[in-house]
Amino acid sequence: MKEAYVAIHGHFYQPPRENPWLEFIETEESAFPFHDWNERVAVECYRPNAHARILDHRGRILDLLNNYSFISFNFGPTLLSWLEKQFPSVYRKILEADRESLKRWGYGNAMAQVYNHIIMPLANERDKETEVLWGIEDFEKRFHRKPDAMWLPETAVDHPTLRVLIKHGMRYLILSPLQASRIRPFEGKRWIDVSRGRIDPTQPYRCFLKDPSGKKVFDQFIDIFFYEGAISREVAFGDLLRNGDLFCDRFAKVYIPSKKRPQLIHIATDGETYGHHKKFGEMALAYALQEGFSSRGLELINHGAYLKRFPPTYEVEIDEGPKGEGSSWSCAHGVERWKEDCGCSTGGKEGWNQKWRKPLRESLNFLREELNSIFEEEGGKIFNDVWEARNGYIGVLLDRTPENVERFFERYGVSNQNMEVTIKGLKLLEMERHGLLMFTSCGWFFADLSGLETVQVLRYAGRAIQLAEEVSGRRIEERFLDHLAEAKSNIPDMGDGRQVYEHLVKPKWMGFDQVVNHFAISSLIMGKETEKKIYSFQVNCSEFERIERGNRVFALGSLEVSSEITLESKNFLFGVIPFKKWLFQTWVLEQKDPIHFDLLKDKFIDAINRSEEEAVQVLNSYLGNCILTVHDIFKEERQTLFQKLIEGELDEHRRLYAGLFNKTREMVEALIKEGFEIPLEIRMAAEMTLNDRLWHEAQSLEVDLNGTLERGEIDRIIREAREFGYRLNMEKVNEIFHKILNKKMRLLQETKGTGWERQSQQVKEILTFLDWMERWGFELSKEEAQNRMNEMLDECMEELDKCWVGEVARMPFPPNLFTLAERLGFNVDRYPKFPQNNVAI
């Protein structure tokens, strides 16, 4: 019997991109047309792998496969946290996949991961411990089971890292074949050199720890799978995913019958390879998982199940790199890529170097020791054991409710805690969290000190410094920058590490006053809100006075700002004055000493009635010199506020353009028929007017489909644009139509079981909508609609199995559902055909 097994491992990870002060990913222009790179990769990879298309020879959908159900995978905990909030349906599919594989093989596909993507051999013992414990706790909270294994970032490993994995119950891990040094059979004496990738990757190996004298400790071990290097490289960097059969054949060729033992042919790559790096790679993978491997006699399995069936018969010693500091899968020099100018680089230009890596590492190591000193000194007054408290803080990261925070301090804190002590304790723990985040591996991976990834780790360092100085009163930033200044950018204008920090990091520092400014200006422009959540802050406005003088609008207010992260709360007064140069200026005062709001209001109104200069003097006198402007508004909402500011002007221009267009319409049409070109001014007026009308009609279509279609205005707009060559902003309107389709599909799925007539009518509406989209020439993205349709078809088939009575089945769904499925690109030939009377014999 052929005992050939296949396992595919995907390491799914994105570096954390959140603004450390807002806990939110801001717009990343380089990810356009998406909001940020997390969203882009989710749409191109994470979601497609949850619903991977398997097509027939005509390109019709035969099935949608959840690839995660059949491959080994790990997701970075910070990425899973983001997916849970932003792509909940994908997040559910990932969890569901682990449950399904657990039923299928007795072992789940999901592996845990070190919490932050740090290079473990370069971490100190405490950080190793925290990272592993946080990774395990996060995994257990999400997957509701203990992990068997843990993925190491960049597969970077050394013996101290193995020791902490074994201590916390990890049974196995996956490494590169280049990370093996030598092997021998159990009970054997002679070692076999397998360095430089010569190890046989088709079986697992056991790695024993050694005591200080170098003697093997028999009950301290972890099993290691070394992935098949050649295929992994071809998948990641070659064209192996362009064809599903080619992909499967490559695996089949590795199997060697003469070995006469079970063989595991397994690969490991970045999970983003399937769909993001390699477009449609998830489809080649889905074909292989569903039928490609099995048709070649290759049985799918995951590593945990294989290990149970075929435990190791050889022991292995790992290669700890040229200097004994550890090895990894992406640096030929061990782990020097994250500490030295070793020659490994990505994205650099000719003549660039990475000498900046060493001083960056050294400056962050210095900062870590400063942070830890403050944590022990200040935290020792708050926690029974500061390091146990840090290890347990993952429970708060996973659940920040006040009740859970209270339980945390009851468990780890000294007695007689109050809110002030709780806030300080949370600040210290957040300082430590950002102290771990600043070692995220991608900070060293790319070409220059001023790159986005390196700036991001420096932003984490900046947040840690801010918190450290707040809780301790120590000034540590300057000493940190003295070390950082030794790092030199390859870009002359960027200078050294100090300059990069001062230009790209320090201006991003923020406090409560920026939140007040943001709330004050947005309330003046958008309208006052009593309560508002601004990223990780909650604002409660108790007083707000809007004052109009001619075409000028002023505002005063009193509010409370609370951090959802540290629970710190502060009260503020503010005043806003519009200026031509800065648009707005906001005076912000933290209310440590009470100032009666009514007194400020009376003084301000009295002053503004006389002159703007006197109003400014009142704010200077009562609120001081903390003045912010519209430039201090958070990046994410600047465009929205700007749009609102000029809305009136834009409306006036639209009316003028519409008037010009309507007035010249007949004359222009007549001249065009005689061969004249449309004057630029008239063309601009026409295009602006038609696009504006199309936008409003598209929005009406969402509210009243049939009424809008009967009115026929969209038809007329598109016909006119085609006839006279006017350009329409189809992309903008397409977003509305895409939203309409997905909303109607969601409603159809939710009304399952509410009766044939209602469902049938919903299907008719969707079909009508698709007809008109085709007529108007809009190409909708149908991915989400197809995902829902596949779920509905699966549910219908399950229901149908329950409905058979003798030789008769009563259909639990309207027949035109199949018509809709076909319109959405499905091959419906594999589904049973039913007559319209709902009975099949």
Short mmCIF file of N, CA, C and O in Angstrom, two decimals, residues 557-650:
data_model
loop_
_atom_site.label_atom_id
_atom_site.label_comp_id
_atom_site.label_asym_id
_atom_site.label_seq_id
_atom_site.Cartn_x
_atom_site.Cartn_y
_atom_site.Cartn_z
N GLY A 557 -17.07 74.57 24.77
CA GLY A 557 -17.58 73.32 25.32
C GLY A 557 -16.85 72.87 26.56
O GLY A 557 -15.74 73.32 26.87
N SER A 558 -17.49 71.95 27.26
CA SER A 558 -16.91 71.30 28.43
C SER A 558 -17.14 69.80 28.26
O SER A 558 -18.26 69.37 27.96
N LEU A 559 -16.08 69.01 28.42
CA LEU A 559 -16.24 67.58 28.17
C LEU A 559 -15.27 66.75 29.01
O LEU A 559 -14.33 67.26 29.61
N GLU A 560 -15.54 65.45 29.00
CA GLU A 560 -14.68 64.47 29.66
C GLU A 560 -14.17 63.49 28.59
O GLU A 560 -14.94 63.01 27.77
N VAL A 561 -12.86 63.21 28.63
CA VAL A 561 -12.26 62.25 27.71
C VAL A 561 -11.71 61.08 28.52
O VAL A 561 -11.00 61.29 29.51
N SER A 562 -12.06 59.85 28.09
CA SER A 562 -11.59 58.65 28.80
C SER A 562 -10.89 57.72 27.81
O SER A 562 -11.36 57.54 26.69
N SER A 563 -9.78 57.15 28.25
CA SER A 563 -9.06 56.16 27.44
C SER A 563 -9.62 54.77 27.71
O SER A 563 -9.72 54.36 28.88
N GLU A 564 -9.99 54.06 26.65
CA GLU A 564 -10.46 52.69 26.83
C GLU A 564 -9.31 51.73 27.14
O GLU A 564 -9.54 50.60 27.56
N ILE A 565 -8.08 52.18 26.92
CA ILE A 565 -6.91 51.33 27.13
C ILE A 565 -6.39 51.44 28.57
O ILE A 565 -6.19 50.43 29.24
N THR A 566 -6.19 52.67 29.04
CA THR A 566 -5.63 52.85 30.38
C THR A 566 -6.69 53.24 31.41
O THR A 566 -6.39 53.31 32.60
N LEU A 567 -7.91 53.52 30.96
CA LEU A 567 -9.04 53.95 31.81
C LEU A 567 -8.83 55.35 32.40
O LEU A 567 -9.64 55.81 33.20
N GLU A 568 -7.77 56.02 31.99
CA GLU A 568 -7.53 57.38 32.47
C GLU A 568 -8.61 58.31 31.93
O GLU A 568 -9.03 58.20 30.78
N SER A 569 -9.05 59.23 32.78
CA SER A 569 -10.12 60.15 32.40
C SER A 569 -9.74 61.57 32.81
O SER A 569 -9.20 61.78 33.91
N LYS A 570 -10.00 62.54 31.90
CA LYS A 570 -9.68 63.94 32.20
C LYS A 570 -10.82 64.84 31.71
O LYS A 570 -11.51 64.50 30.75
N ASN A 571 -10.98 65.98 32.38
CA ASN A 571 -12.00 66.96 32.01
C ASN A 571 -11.34 68.17 31.35
O ASN A 571 -10.26 68.61 31.76
N PHE A 572 -12.03 68.71 30.32
CA PHE A 572 -11.46 69.81 29.55
C PHE A 572 -12.52 70.87 29.26
O PHE A 572 -13.72 70.57 29.17
N LEU A 573 -12.02 72.08 29.06
CA LEU A 573 -12.79 73.16 28.44
C LEU A 573 -12.14 73.46 27.09
O LEU A 573 -10.93 73.33 26.95
N PHE A 574 -12.95 73.87 26.13
CA PHE A 574 -12.37 74.24 24.85
C PHE A 574 -13.12 75.41 24.25
O PHE A 574 -14.30 75.66 24.56
N GLY A 575 -12.44 76.12 23.37
CA GLY A 575 -13.05 77.18 22.58
C GLY A 575 -12.51 77.11 21.17
O GLY A 575 -11.33 76.88 20.97
N VAL A 576 -13.37 77.29 20.16
CA VAL A 576 -12.96 77.20 18.76
C VAL A 576 -13.31 78.51 18.05
O VAL A 576 -14.43 79.00 18.14
N ILE A 577 -12.30 79.04 17.33
CA ILE A 577 -12.50 80.26 16.54
C ILE A 577 -12.05 79.97 15.11
O ILE A 577 -10.95 79.44 14.90
N PRO A 578 -12.85 80.30 14.11
CA PRO A 578 -12.43 80.11 12.72
C PRO A 578 -11.52 81.26 12.27
O PRO A 578 -11.81 82.42 12.52
N PHE A 579 -10.40 80.90 11.61
CA PHE A 579 -9.51 81.88 11.03
C PHE A 579 -9.29 81.54 9.56
O PHE A 579 -9.34 80.37 9.17
N LYS A 580 -9.03 82.55 8.75
CA LYS A 580 -8.83 82.28 7.32
C LYS A 580 -7.57 81.47 7.07
O LYS A 580 -7.55 80.54 6.29
N LYS A 581 -6.50 81.79 7.80
CA LYS A 581 -5.22 81.14 7.53
C LYS A 581 -5.21 79.69 8.01
O LYS A 581 -4.81 78.79 7.29
N TRP A 582 -5.66 79.47 9.24
CA TRP A 582 -5.59 78.12 9.83
C TRP A 582 -6.96 77.44 9.83
O TRP A 582 -7.11 76.36 10.38
N LEU A 583 -7.96 78.06 9.22
CA LEU A 583 -9.33 77.56 9.23
C LEU A 583 -9.93 77.58 10.63
O LEU A 583 -10.92 78.23 10.88
N PHE A 584 -9.32 76.82 11.55
CA PHE A 584 -9.80 76.84 12.93
C PHE A 584 -8.60 76.82 13.88
O PHE A 584 -7.57 76.23 13.57
N GLN A 585 -8.79 77.43 15.04
CA GLN A 585 -7.88 77.26 16.15
C GLN A 585 -8.70 76.86 17.37
O GLN A 585 -9.79 77.39 17.59
N THR A 586 -8.16 75.89 18.13
CA THR A 586 -8.87 75.39 19.30
C THR A 586 -8.02 75.62 20.54
O THR A 586 -6.87 75.16 20.61
N TRP A 587 -8.59 76.33 21.50
CA TRP A 587 -7.94 76.50 22.80
C TRP A 587 -8.42 75.33 23.68
O TRP A 587 -9.64 75.08 23.80
N VAL A 588 -7.47 74.62 24.30
CA VAL A 588 -7.81 73.44 25.10
C VAL A 588 -7.19 73.58 26.49
O VAL A 588 -6.00 73.86 26.62
N LEU A 589 -7.99 73.41 27.52
CA LEU A 589 -7.50 73.50 28.90
C LEU A 589 -8.00 72.31 29.70
O LEU A 589 -9.21 72.04 29.77
N GLU A 590 -7.04 71.58 30.28
CA GLU A 590 -7.45 70.51 31.21
C GLU A 590 -7.94 71.15 32.50
O GLU A 590 -7.28 72.01 33.08
N GLN A 591 -9.11 70.74 32.95
CA GLN A 591 -9.75 71.35 34.12
C GLN A 591 -9.28 70.72 35.41
O GLN A 591 -9.95 69.87 35.99
N LYS A 592 -8.11 71.14 35.86
CA LYS A 592 -7.65 70.68 37.18
C LYS A 592 -8.27 71.54 38.27
O LYS A 592 -8.64 71.05 39.34
N ASP A 593 -8.39 72.84 37.97
CA ASP A 593 -9.10 73.75 38.86
C ASP A 593 -10.40 74.13 38.17
O ASP A 593 -10.40 74.52 37.00
N PRO A 594 -11.53 74.03 38.88
CA PRO A 594 -12.83 74.26 38.23
C PRO A 594 -13.01 75.68 37.72
O PRO A 594 -12.69 76.65 38.40
N ILE A 595 -13.45 75.79 36.47
CA ILE A 595 -13.86 77.07 35.88
C ILE A 595 -15.31 76.92 35.48
O ILE A 595 -15.67 75.98 34.78
N HIS A 596 -16.15 77.82 35.91
CA HIS A 596 -17.58 77.69 35.61
C HIS A 596 -17.81 77.97 34.13
O HIS A 596 -17.44 79.03 33.62
N PHE A 597 -18.41 76.98 33.44
CA PHE A 597 -18.60 77.11 32.00
C PHE A 597 -19.44 78.33 31.65
O PHE A 597 -19.15 79.03 30.68
N ASP A 598 -20.47 78.61 32.42
CA ASP A 598 -21.34 79.75 32.13
C ASP A 598 -20.58 81.07 32.19
O ASP A 598 -20.86 81.99 31.42
N LEU A 599 -19.61 81.14 33.11
CA LEU A 599 -18.80 82.36 33.21
C LEU A 599 -17.98 82.54 31.94
O LEU A 599 -17.93 83.64 31.37
N LEU A 600 -17.34 81.46 31.48
CA LEU A 600 -16.56 81.52 30.24
C LEU A 600 -17.46 81.90 29.07
O LEU A 600 -17.10 82.75 28.25
N LYS A 601 -18.65 81.31 29.00
CA LYS A 601 -19.56 81.58 27.90
C LYS A 601 -19.96 83.05 27.88
O LYS A 601 -19.93 83.70 26.82
N ASP A 602 -20.34 83.58 29.04
CA ASP A 602 -20.78 84.98 29.11
C ASP A 602 -19.65 85.92 28.70
O ASP A 602 -19.87 86.88 27.94
N LYS A 603 -18.45 85.65 29.20
CA LYS A 603 -17.31 86.50 28.87
C LYS A 603 -17.00 86.45 27.37
O LYS A 603 -16.70 87.47 26.74
N PHE A 604 -17.06 85.24 26.80
CA PHE A 604 -16.73 85.06 25.39
C PHE A 604 -17.76 85.76 24.50
O PHE A 604 -17.39 86.46 23.54
N ILE A 605 -19.04 85.57 24.80
CA ILE A 605 -20.09 86.17 23.97
C ILE A 605 -20.01 87.69 24.04
O ILE A 605 -20.16 88.39 23.03
N ASP A 606 -19.76 88.19 25.23
CA ASP A 606 -19.63 89.64 25.40
C ASP A 606 -18.46 90.18 24.57
O ASP A 606 -18.57 91.21 23.90
N ALA A 607 -17.36 89.40 24.55
CA ALA A 607 -16.17 89.83 23.81
C ALA A 607 -16.39 89.73 22.30
O ALA A 607 -16.01 90.64 21.55
N ILE A 608 -17.00 88.64 21.84
CA ILE A 608 -17.17 88.44 20.40
C ILE A 608 -18.13 89.46 19.82
O ILE A 608 -18.07 89.81 18.63
N ASN A 609 -19.03 89.98 20.66
CA ASN A 609 -19.95 91.02 20.20
C ASN A 609 -19.20 92.33 19.92
O ASN A 609 -19.68 93.17 19.14
N ARG A 610 -18.04 92.47 20.54
CA ARG A 610 -17.26 93.67 20.32
C ARG A 610 -16.24 93.46 19.19
O ARG A 610 -16.21 94.23 18.24
N SER A 611 -15.43 92.38 19.31
CA SER A 611 -14.44 92.12 18.24
C SER A 611 -13.86 90.73 18.42
O SER A 611 -13.86 90.17 19.52
N GLU A 612 -13.36 90.22 17.31
CA GLU A 612 -12.72 88.89 17.34
C GLU A 612 -11.46 88.93 18.19
O GLU A 612 -11.14 87.96 18.90
N GLU A 613 -10.74 90.04 18.16
CA GLU A 613 -9.50 90.17 18.93
C GLU A 613 -9.78 90.03 20.42
O GLU A 613 -9.04 89.37 21.15
N GLU A 614 -10.87 90.64 20.89
CA GLU A 614 -11.20 90.54 22.31
C GLU A 614 -11.63 89.11 22.67
O GLU A 614 -11.36 88.63 23.78
N ALA A 615 -12.29 88.42 21.74
CA ALA A 615 -12.68 87.02 21.99
C ALA A 615 -11.43 86.14 22.16
O ALA A 615 -11.38 85.26 23.02
N VAL A 616 -10.42 86.42 21.32
CA VAL A 616 -9.16 85.68 21.44
C VAL A 616 -8.52 85.94 22.80
O VAL A 616 -8.00 85.02 23.46
N GLN A 617 -8.57 87.19 23.25
CA GLN A 617 -8.00 87.54 24.55
C GLN A 617 -8.70 86.80 25.69
O GLN A 617 -8.06 86.36 26.64
N VAL A 618 -10.01 86.65 25.58
CA VAL A 618 -10.76 85.92 26.61
C VAL A 618 -10.30 84.45 26.66
O VAL A 618 -10.06 83.89 27.74
N LEU A 619 -10.17 83.82 25.49
CA LEU A 619 -9.73 82.42 25.47
C LEU A 619 -8.30 82.29 25.99
O LEU A 619 -7.98 81.34 26.71
N ASN A 620 -7.44 83.23 25.61
CA ASN A 620 -6.07 83.21 26.13
C ASN A 620 -6.06 83.34 27.64
O ASN A 620 -5.29 82.68 28.34
N SER A 621 -6.92 84.19 28.15
CA SER A 621 -6.95 84.47 29.59
C SER A 621 -7.49 83.29 30.37
O SER A 621 -6.94 82.91 31.41
N TYR A 622 -8.59 82.68 29.89
CA TYR A 622 -9.25 81.62 30.65
C TYR A 622 -8.72 80.21 30.32
O TYR A 622 -8.72 79.33 31.19
N LEU A 623 -8.29 79.99 29.07
CA LEU A 623 -7.91 78.64 28.66
C LEU A 623 -6.41 78.48 28.41
O LEU A 623 -5.95 77.37 28.15
N GLY A 624 -5.65 79.55 28.43
CA GLY A 624 -4.21 79.42 28.31
C GLY A 624 -3.73 79.34 26.88
O GLY A 624 -4.43 79.71 25.94
N ASN A 625 -2.51 78.83 26.71
CA ASN A 625 -1.86 78.89 25.39
C ASN A 625 -1.71 77.52 24.72
O ASN A 625 -0.88 77.36 23.84
N CYS A 626 -2.49 76.54 25.13
CA CYS A 626 -2.49 75.26 24.42
C CYS A 626 -3.47 75.39 23.25
O CYS A 626 -4.68 75.27 23.42
N ILE A 627 -2.93 75.69 22.07
CA ILE A 627 -3.76 75.98 20.89
C ILE A 627 -3.45 74.97 19.79
O ILE A 627 -2.30 74.77 19.41
N LEU A 628 -4.49 74.31 19.30
CA LEU A 628 -4.34 73.35 18.22
C LEU A 628 -5.14 73.83 17.01
O LEU A 628 -6.00 74.71 17.14
N THR A 629 -4.86 73.24 15.85
CA THR A 629 -5.52 73.69 14.63
C THR A 629 -6.13 72.50 13.90
O THR A 629 -6.06 71.35 14.34
N VAL A 630 -6.69 72.79 12.74
CA VAL A 630 -7.29 71.75 11.91
C VAL A 630 -6.24 70.75 11.45
O VAL A 630 -6.55 69.58 11.16
N HIS A 631 -4.96 71.15 11.45
CA HIS A 631 -3.88 70.23 11.07
C HIS A 631 -3.68 69.13 12.09
O HIS A 631 -3.08 68.11 11.81
N ASP A 632 -4.17 69.35 13.33
CA ASP A 632 -4.03 68.36 14.39
C ASP A 632 -5.18 67.36 14.43
O ASP A 632 -5.20 66.46 15.27
N ILE A 633 -6.14 67.52 13.54
CA ILE A 633 -7.23 66.55 13.44
C ILE A 633 -6.66 65.22 12.96
O ILE A 633 -5.74 65.18 12.16
N PHE A 634 -7.22 64.14 13.44
CA PHE A 634 -6.72 62.82 13.07
C PHE A 634 -6.89 62.60 11.57
O PHE A 634 -7.92 62.92 10.99
N LYS A 635 -5.85 62.03 10.99
CA LYS A 635 -5.72 61.85 9.55
C LYS A 635 -6.97 61.24 8.92
O LYS A 635 -7.41 61.65 7.85
N GLU A 636 -7.54 60.26 9.60
CA GLU A 636 -8.62 59.46 9.02
C GLU A 636 -9.84 60.30 8.65
O GLU A 636 -10.54 60.00 7.70
N GLU A 637 -10.12 61.36 9.42
CA GLU A 637 -11.35 62.12 9.21
C GLU A 637 -11.13 63.49 8.57
O GLU A 637 -12.07 64.25 8.39
N ARG A 638 -9.90 63.81 8.23
CA ARG A 638 -9.62 65.13 7.66
C ARG A 638 -10.41 65.36 6.38
O ARG A 638 -11.01 66.42 6.18
N GLN A 639 -10.39 64.36 5.49
CA GLN A 639 -11.06 64.54 4.20
C GLN A 639 -12.56 64.70 4.37
O GLN A 639 -13.19 65.50 3.68
N THR A 640 -13.14 63.93 5.30
CA THR A 640 -14.59 64.04 5.56
C THR A 640 -14.95 65.43 6.04
O THR A 640 -15.93 66.03 5.59
N LEU A 641 -14.14 65.96 6.97
CA LEU A 641 -14.42 67.29 7.50
C LEU A 641 -14.21 68.37 6.43
O LEU A 641 -14.98 69.32 6.33
N PHE A 642 -13.17 68.18 5.62
CA PHE A 642 -12.92 69.13 4.53
C PHE A 642 -14.10 69.14 3.56
O PHE A 642 -14.56 70.20 3.13
N GLN A 643 -14.61 67.94 3.23
CA GLN A 643 -15.73 67.83 2.31
C GLN A 643 -16.96 68.55 2.88
O GLN A 643 -17.68 69.23 2.16
N LYS A 644 -17.16 68.37 4.18
CA LYS A 644 -18.31 69.02 4.82
C LYS A 644 -18.15 70.54 4.83
O LYS A 644 -19.13 71.28 4.63
N LEU A 645 -16.91 70.99 5.04
CA LEU A 645 -16.65 72.43 5.08
C LEU A 645 -17.01 73.12 3.77
O LEU A 645 -17.56 74.23 3.76
N ILE A 646 -16.69 72.45 2.65
CA ILE A 646 -16.90 73.10 1.36
C ILE A 646 -18.19 72.65 0.69
O ILE A 646 -18.42 72.94 -0.48
N GLU A 647 -19.02 71.91 1.44
CA GLU A 647 -20.24 71.35 0.86
C GLU A 647 -21.13 72.43 0.27
O GLU A 647 -21.67 72.28 -0.84
N GLY A 648 -21.29 73.53 1.01
CA GLY A 648 -22.15 74.61 0.52
C GLY A 648 -21.65 75.20 -0.78
O GLY A 648 -22.41 75.43 -1.73
N GLU A 649 -20.32 75.42 -0.83
CA GLU A 649 -19.72 75.96 -2.06
C GLU A 649 -19.90 74.99 -3.23
O GLU A 649 -20.21 75.40 -4.36
N LEU A 650 -19.71 73.69 -2.94
CA LEU A 650 -19.85 72.69 -4.00
C LEU A 650 -21.28 72.63 -4.52
O LEU A 650 -21.51 72.51 -5.73
#
